[in-house]
Short mmCIF file of C-alpha atoms in Angstrom, two decimals:
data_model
loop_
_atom_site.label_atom_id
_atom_site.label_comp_id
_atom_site.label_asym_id
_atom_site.label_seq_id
_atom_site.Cartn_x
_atom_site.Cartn_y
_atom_site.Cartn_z
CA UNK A 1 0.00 0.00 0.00
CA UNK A 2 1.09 3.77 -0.56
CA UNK A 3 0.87 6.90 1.22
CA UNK A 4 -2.22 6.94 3.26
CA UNK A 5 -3.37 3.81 2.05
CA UNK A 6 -5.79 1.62 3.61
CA UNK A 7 -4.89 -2.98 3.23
CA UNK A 8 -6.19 -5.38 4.59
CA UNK A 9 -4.35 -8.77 5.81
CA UNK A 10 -6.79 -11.77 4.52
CA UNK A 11 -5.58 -14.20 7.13
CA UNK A 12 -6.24 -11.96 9.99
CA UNK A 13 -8.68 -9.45 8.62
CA UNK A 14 -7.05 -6.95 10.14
CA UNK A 15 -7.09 -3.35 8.11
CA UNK A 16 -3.62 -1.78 7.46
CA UNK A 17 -3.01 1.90 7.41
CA UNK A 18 0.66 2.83 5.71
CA UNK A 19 2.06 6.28 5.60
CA UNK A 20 5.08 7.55 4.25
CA UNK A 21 7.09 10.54 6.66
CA UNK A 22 10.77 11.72 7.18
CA UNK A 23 10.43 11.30 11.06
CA UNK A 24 13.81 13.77 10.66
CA UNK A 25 11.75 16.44 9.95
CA UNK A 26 9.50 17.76 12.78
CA UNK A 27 7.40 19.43 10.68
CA UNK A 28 6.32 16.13 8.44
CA UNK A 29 6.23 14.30 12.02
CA UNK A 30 3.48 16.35 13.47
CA UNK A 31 1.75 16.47 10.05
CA UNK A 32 1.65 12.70 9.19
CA UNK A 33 0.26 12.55 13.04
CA UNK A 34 -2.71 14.44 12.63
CA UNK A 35 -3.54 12.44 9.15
CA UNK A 36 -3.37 9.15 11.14
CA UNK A 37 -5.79 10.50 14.18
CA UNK A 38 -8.12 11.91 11.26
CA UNK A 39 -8.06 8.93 8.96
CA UNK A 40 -6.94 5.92 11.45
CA UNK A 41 -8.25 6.97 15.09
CA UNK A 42 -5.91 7.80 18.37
CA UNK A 43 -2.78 5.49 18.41
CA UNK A 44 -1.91 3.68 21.75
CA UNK A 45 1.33 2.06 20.54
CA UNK A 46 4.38 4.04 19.09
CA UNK A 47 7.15 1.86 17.83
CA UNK A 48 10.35 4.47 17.31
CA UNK A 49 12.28 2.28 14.84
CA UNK A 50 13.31 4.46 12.02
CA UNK A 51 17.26 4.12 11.91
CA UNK A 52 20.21 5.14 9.03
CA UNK A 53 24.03 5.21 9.66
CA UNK A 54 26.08 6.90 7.30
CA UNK A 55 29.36 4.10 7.34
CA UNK A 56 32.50 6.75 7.25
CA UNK A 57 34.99 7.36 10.13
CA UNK A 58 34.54 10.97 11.95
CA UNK A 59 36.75 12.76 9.70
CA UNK A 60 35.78 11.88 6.54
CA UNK A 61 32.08 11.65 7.07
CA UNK A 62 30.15 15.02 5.54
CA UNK A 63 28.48 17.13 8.32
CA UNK A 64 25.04 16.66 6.79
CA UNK A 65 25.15 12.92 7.28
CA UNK A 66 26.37 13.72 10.54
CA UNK A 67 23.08 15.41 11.08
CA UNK A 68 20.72 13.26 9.43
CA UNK A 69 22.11 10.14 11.57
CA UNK A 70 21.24 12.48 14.35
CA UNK A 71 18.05 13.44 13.19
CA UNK A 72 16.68 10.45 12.42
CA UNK A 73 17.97 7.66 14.67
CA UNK A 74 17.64 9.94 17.86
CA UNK A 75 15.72 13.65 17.11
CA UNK A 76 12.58 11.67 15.94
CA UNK A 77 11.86 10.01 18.65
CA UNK A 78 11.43 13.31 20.78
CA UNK A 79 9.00 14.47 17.91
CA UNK A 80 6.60 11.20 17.44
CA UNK A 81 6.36 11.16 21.31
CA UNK A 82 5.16 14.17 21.31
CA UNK A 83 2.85 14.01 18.67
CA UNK A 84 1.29 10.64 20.54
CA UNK A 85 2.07 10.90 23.98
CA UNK A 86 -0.67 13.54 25.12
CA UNK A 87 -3.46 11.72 24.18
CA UNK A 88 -2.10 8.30 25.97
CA UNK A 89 -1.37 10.75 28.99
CA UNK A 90 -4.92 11.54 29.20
CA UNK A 91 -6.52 8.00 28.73
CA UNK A 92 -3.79 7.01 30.89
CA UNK A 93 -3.29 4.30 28.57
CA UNK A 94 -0.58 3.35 26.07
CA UNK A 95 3.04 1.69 25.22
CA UNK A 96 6.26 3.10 23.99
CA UNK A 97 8.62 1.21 22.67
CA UNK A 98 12.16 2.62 21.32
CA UNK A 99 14.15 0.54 19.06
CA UNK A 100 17.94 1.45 19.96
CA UNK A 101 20.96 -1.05 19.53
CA UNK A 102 23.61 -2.59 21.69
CA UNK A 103 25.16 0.11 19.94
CA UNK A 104 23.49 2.34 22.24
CA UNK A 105 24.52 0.32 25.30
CA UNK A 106 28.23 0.20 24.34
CA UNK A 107 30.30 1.67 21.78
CA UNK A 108 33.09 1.16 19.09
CA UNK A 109 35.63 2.34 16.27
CA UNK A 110 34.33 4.34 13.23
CA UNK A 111 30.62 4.25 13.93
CA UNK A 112 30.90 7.86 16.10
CA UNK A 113 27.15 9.34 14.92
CA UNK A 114 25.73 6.05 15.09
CA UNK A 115 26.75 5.48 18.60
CA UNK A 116 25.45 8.69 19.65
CA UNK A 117 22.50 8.92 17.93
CA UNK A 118 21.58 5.56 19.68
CA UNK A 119 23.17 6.07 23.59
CA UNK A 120 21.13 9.39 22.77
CA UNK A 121 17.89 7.29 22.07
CA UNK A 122 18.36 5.10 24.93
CA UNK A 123 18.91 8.03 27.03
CA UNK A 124 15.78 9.59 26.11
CA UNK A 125 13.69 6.47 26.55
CA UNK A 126 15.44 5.89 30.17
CA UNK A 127 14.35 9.73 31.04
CA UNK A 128 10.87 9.34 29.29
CA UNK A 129 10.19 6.14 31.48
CA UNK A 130 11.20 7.79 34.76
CA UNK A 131 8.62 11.09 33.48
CA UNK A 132 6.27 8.70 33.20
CA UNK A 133 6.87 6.76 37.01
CA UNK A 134 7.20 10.01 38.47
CA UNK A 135 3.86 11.41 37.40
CA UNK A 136 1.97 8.01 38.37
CA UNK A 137 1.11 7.24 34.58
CA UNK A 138 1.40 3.45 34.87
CA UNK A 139 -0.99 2.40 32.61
CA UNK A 140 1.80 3.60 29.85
CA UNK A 141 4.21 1.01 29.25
CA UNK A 142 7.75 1.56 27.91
CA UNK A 143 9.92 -1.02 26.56
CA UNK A 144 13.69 -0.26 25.40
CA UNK A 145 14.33 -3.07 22.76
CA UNK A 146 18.75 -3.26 21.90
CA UNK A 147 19.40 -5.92 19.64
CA UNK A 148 22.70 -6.92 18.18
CA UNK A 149 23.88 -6.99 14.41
CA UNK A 150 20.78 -7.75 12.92
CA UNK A 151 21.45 -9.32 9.31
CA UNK A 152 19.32 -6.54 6.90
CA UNK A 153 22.11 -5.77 5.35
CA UNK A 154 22.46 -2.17 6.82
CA UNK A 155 25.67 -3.08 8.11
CA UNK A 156 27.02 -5.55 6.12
CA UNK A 157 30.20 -6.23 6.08
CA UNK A 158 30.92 -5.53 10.14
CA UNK A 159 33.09 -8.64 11.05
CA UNK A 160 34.47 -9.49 14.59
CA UNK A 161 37.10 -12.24 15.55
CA UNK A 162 36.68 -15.61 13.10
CA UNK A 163 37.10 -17.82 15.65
CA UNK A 164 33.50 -15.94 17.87
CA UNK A 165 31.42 -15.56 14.62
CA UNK A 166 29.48 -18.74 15.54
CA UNK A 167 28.52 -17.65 18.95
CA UNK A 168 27.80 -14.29 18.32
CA UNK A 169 26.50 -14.55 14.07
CA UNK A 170 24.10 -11.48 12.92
CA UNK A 171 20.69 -12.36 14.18
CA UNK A 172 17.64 -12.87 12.02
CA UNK A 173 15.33 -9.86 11.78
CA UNK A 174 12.20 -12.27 12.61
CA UNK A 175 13.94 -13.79 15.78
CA UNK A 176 14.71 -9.88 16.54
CA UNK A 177 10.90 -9.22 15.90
CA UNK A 178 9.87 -12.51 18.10
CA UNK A 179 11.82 -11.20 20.95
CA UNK A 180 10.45 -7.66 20.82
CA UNK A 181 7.26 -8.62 20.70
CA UNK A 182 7.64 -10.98 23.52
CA UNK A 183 8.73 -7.83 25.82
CA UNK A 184 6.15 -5.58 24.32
CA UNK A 185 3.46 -8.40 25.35
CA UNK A 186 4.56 -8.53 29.13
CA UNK A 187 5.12 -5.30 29.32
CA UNK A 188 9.27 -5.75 29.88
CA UNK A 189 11.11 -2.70 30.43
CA UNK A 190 14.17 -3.89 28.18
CA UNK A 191 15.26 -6.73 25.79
CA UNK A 192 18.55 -7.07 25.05
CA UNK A 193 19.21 -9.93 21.99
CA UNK A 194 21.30 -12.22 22.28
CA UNK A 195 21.73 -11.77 25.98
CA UNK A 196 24.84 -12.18 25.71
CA UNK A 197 24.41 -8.29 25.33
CA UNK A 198 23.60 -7.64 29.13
CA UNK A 199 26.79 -9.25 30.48
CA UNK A 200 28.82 -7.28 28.13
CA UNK A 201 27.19 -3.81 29.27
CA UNK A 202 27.67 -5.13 32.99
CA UNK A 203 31.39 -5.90 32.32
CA UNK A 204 31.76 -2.13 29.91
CA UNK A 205 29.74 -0.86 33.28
CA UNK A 206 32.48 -2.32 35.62
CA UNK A 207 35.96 -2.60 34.07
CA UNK A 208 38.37 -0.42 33.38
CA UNK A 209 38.49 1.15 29.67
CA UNK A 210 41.80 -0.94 29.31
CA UNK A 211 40.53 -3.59 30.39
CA UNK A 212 37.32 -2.92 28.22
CA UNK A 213 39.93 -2.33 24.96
CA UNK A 214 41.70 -5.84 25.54
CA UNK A 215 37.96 -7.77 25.73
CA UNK A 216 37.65 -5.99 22.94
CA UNK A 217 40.67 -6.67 20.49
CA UNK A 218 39.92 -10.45 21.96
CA UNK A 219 36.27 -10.77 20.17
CA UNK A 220 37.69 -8.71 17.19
CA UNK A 221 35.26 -5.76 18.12
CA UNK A 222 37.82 -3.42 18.41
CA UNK A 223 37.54 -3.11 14.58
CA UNK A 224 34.92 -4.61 13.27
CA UNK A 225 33.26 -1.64 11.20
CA UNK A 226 36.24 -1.61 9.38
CA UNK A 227 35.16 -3.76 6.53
CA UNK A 228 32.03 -2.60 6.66
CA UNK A 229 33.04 1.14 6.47
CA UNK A 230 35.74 0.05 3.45
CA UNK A 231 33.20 -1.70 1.70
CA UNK A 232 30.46 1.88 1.72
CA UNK A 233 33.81 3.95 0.67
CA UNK A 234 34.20 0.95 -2.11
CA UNK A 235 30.86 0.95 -3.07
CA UNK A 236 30.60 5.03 -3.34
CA UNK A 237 33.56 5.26 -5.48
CA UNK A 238 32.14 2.86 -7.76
CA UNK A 239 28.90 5.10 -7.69
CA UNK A 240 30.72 8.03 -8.83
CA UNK A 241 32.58 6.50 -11.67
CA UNK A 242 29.62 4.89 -12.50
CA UNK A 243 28.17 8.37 -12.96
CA UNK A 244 30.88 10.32 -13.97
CA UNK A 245 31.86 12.25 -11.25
#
């Protein structure tokens, strides 16, 4: 379906509403909004999932990627909340759920914006949840969902140490969506997929950066945006000879 466009899904018969927005743009946020409560009715469930990275190190990366990483992965989330939030306030009634990324949790090499953008997400979901405690509101749910590498392809390429890959291999997006909706269902605060995830933010939480650098260089994390960054820089050049440039 298209912009605005109403489907239906014939083994459910359930009605599908699809709309088409750059959640980086307030402006388009707010509008899209107040299409969907015209055309669709008030929404009780905001999934904040919209996400880009840009794949150059710091100094090579343009500004205006920069900013649209920014804009998109972490900025949009203040603006959809806003948009939906109120009404869920005053029904006391709702669900939140912000789609960040271990990324978010813990960092590495050449993925600066992305990082940020998502420990910015998180950050905003943590404060949004204690908003919500502190005014009594506890009929609105939050739920913080940091996954892995998730194999879409987004960053493909990433590689850590050979010899991990087959404990820790890119995860499936429908085990990712299982999980997720698993939390959202019983109302868990976080998911973290694998969870191999949690002991790793315990151990970032607890260790000293040293020690954090040589865990690491051991699983091969220390660089393993590398390919992944060489192989957008590849594919760009490629772009531009292919067009003349």
């Amino acid at each position: 379906a298209g912009d605005g466009e109403k489907d239906v899904l014939p083994h459910c018969n359930l009605q599908v509403y699809t709309y088409t927005c750059d959640v980086g743009k307030r402006e388009n946020v707010y509008l899209t909004a107040e299409r969907v409560r015209k055309e669709v009715g008030e929404v009780s469930v905001l999934v904040n999932n919209a996400g880009v990275v840009s794949g150059h190190h710091l100094l090579e990366c343009p500004d205006e990627l920069i900013e649209r990483t920014m804009m998109v992965n972490c900025h949009a989330h203040f603006w959809t909340t806003k948009a939906f939030l109120p009404k869920m306030l005053e029904m006391n009634h709702g669900h939140i759920v912000t789609v960040a990324s271990s990324l978010g949790l813990f960092s590495t090499a050449g993925v600066e914006d992305y990082c940020a953008s998502k420990f910015g997400a998180v950050g905003f979901h943590e404060s949004l949840s204690h908003e919500l405690k502190a005014a009594e509101k506890d009929g609105i749910k939050t739920t913080l969902v940091c996954p892995y590498l998730v194999d879409t392809g987004m960053f493909r390429g990433c590689r850590i140490r050979k010899e991990i890959e087959p404990f820790l291999p890119p995860l499936k997006p429908e085990y990712c969506v299982k999980q997720a909706m698993r939390a959202i269902l019983t109302d868990q605060p976080m998911i973290c997929t694998p969870r191999l995830m949690y002991m790793v933010t315990f151990m970032k939480s607890i260790l000293p950066f040293e020690a954090v650098v040589c865990m690491y260089r051991f699983l091969g994390a220390d660089k393993c945006m590398y390919p992944f960054i060489a192989q957008r820089k590849q594919a760009t050049n490629n772009n531009e000879a292919k067009n003349g440039i």
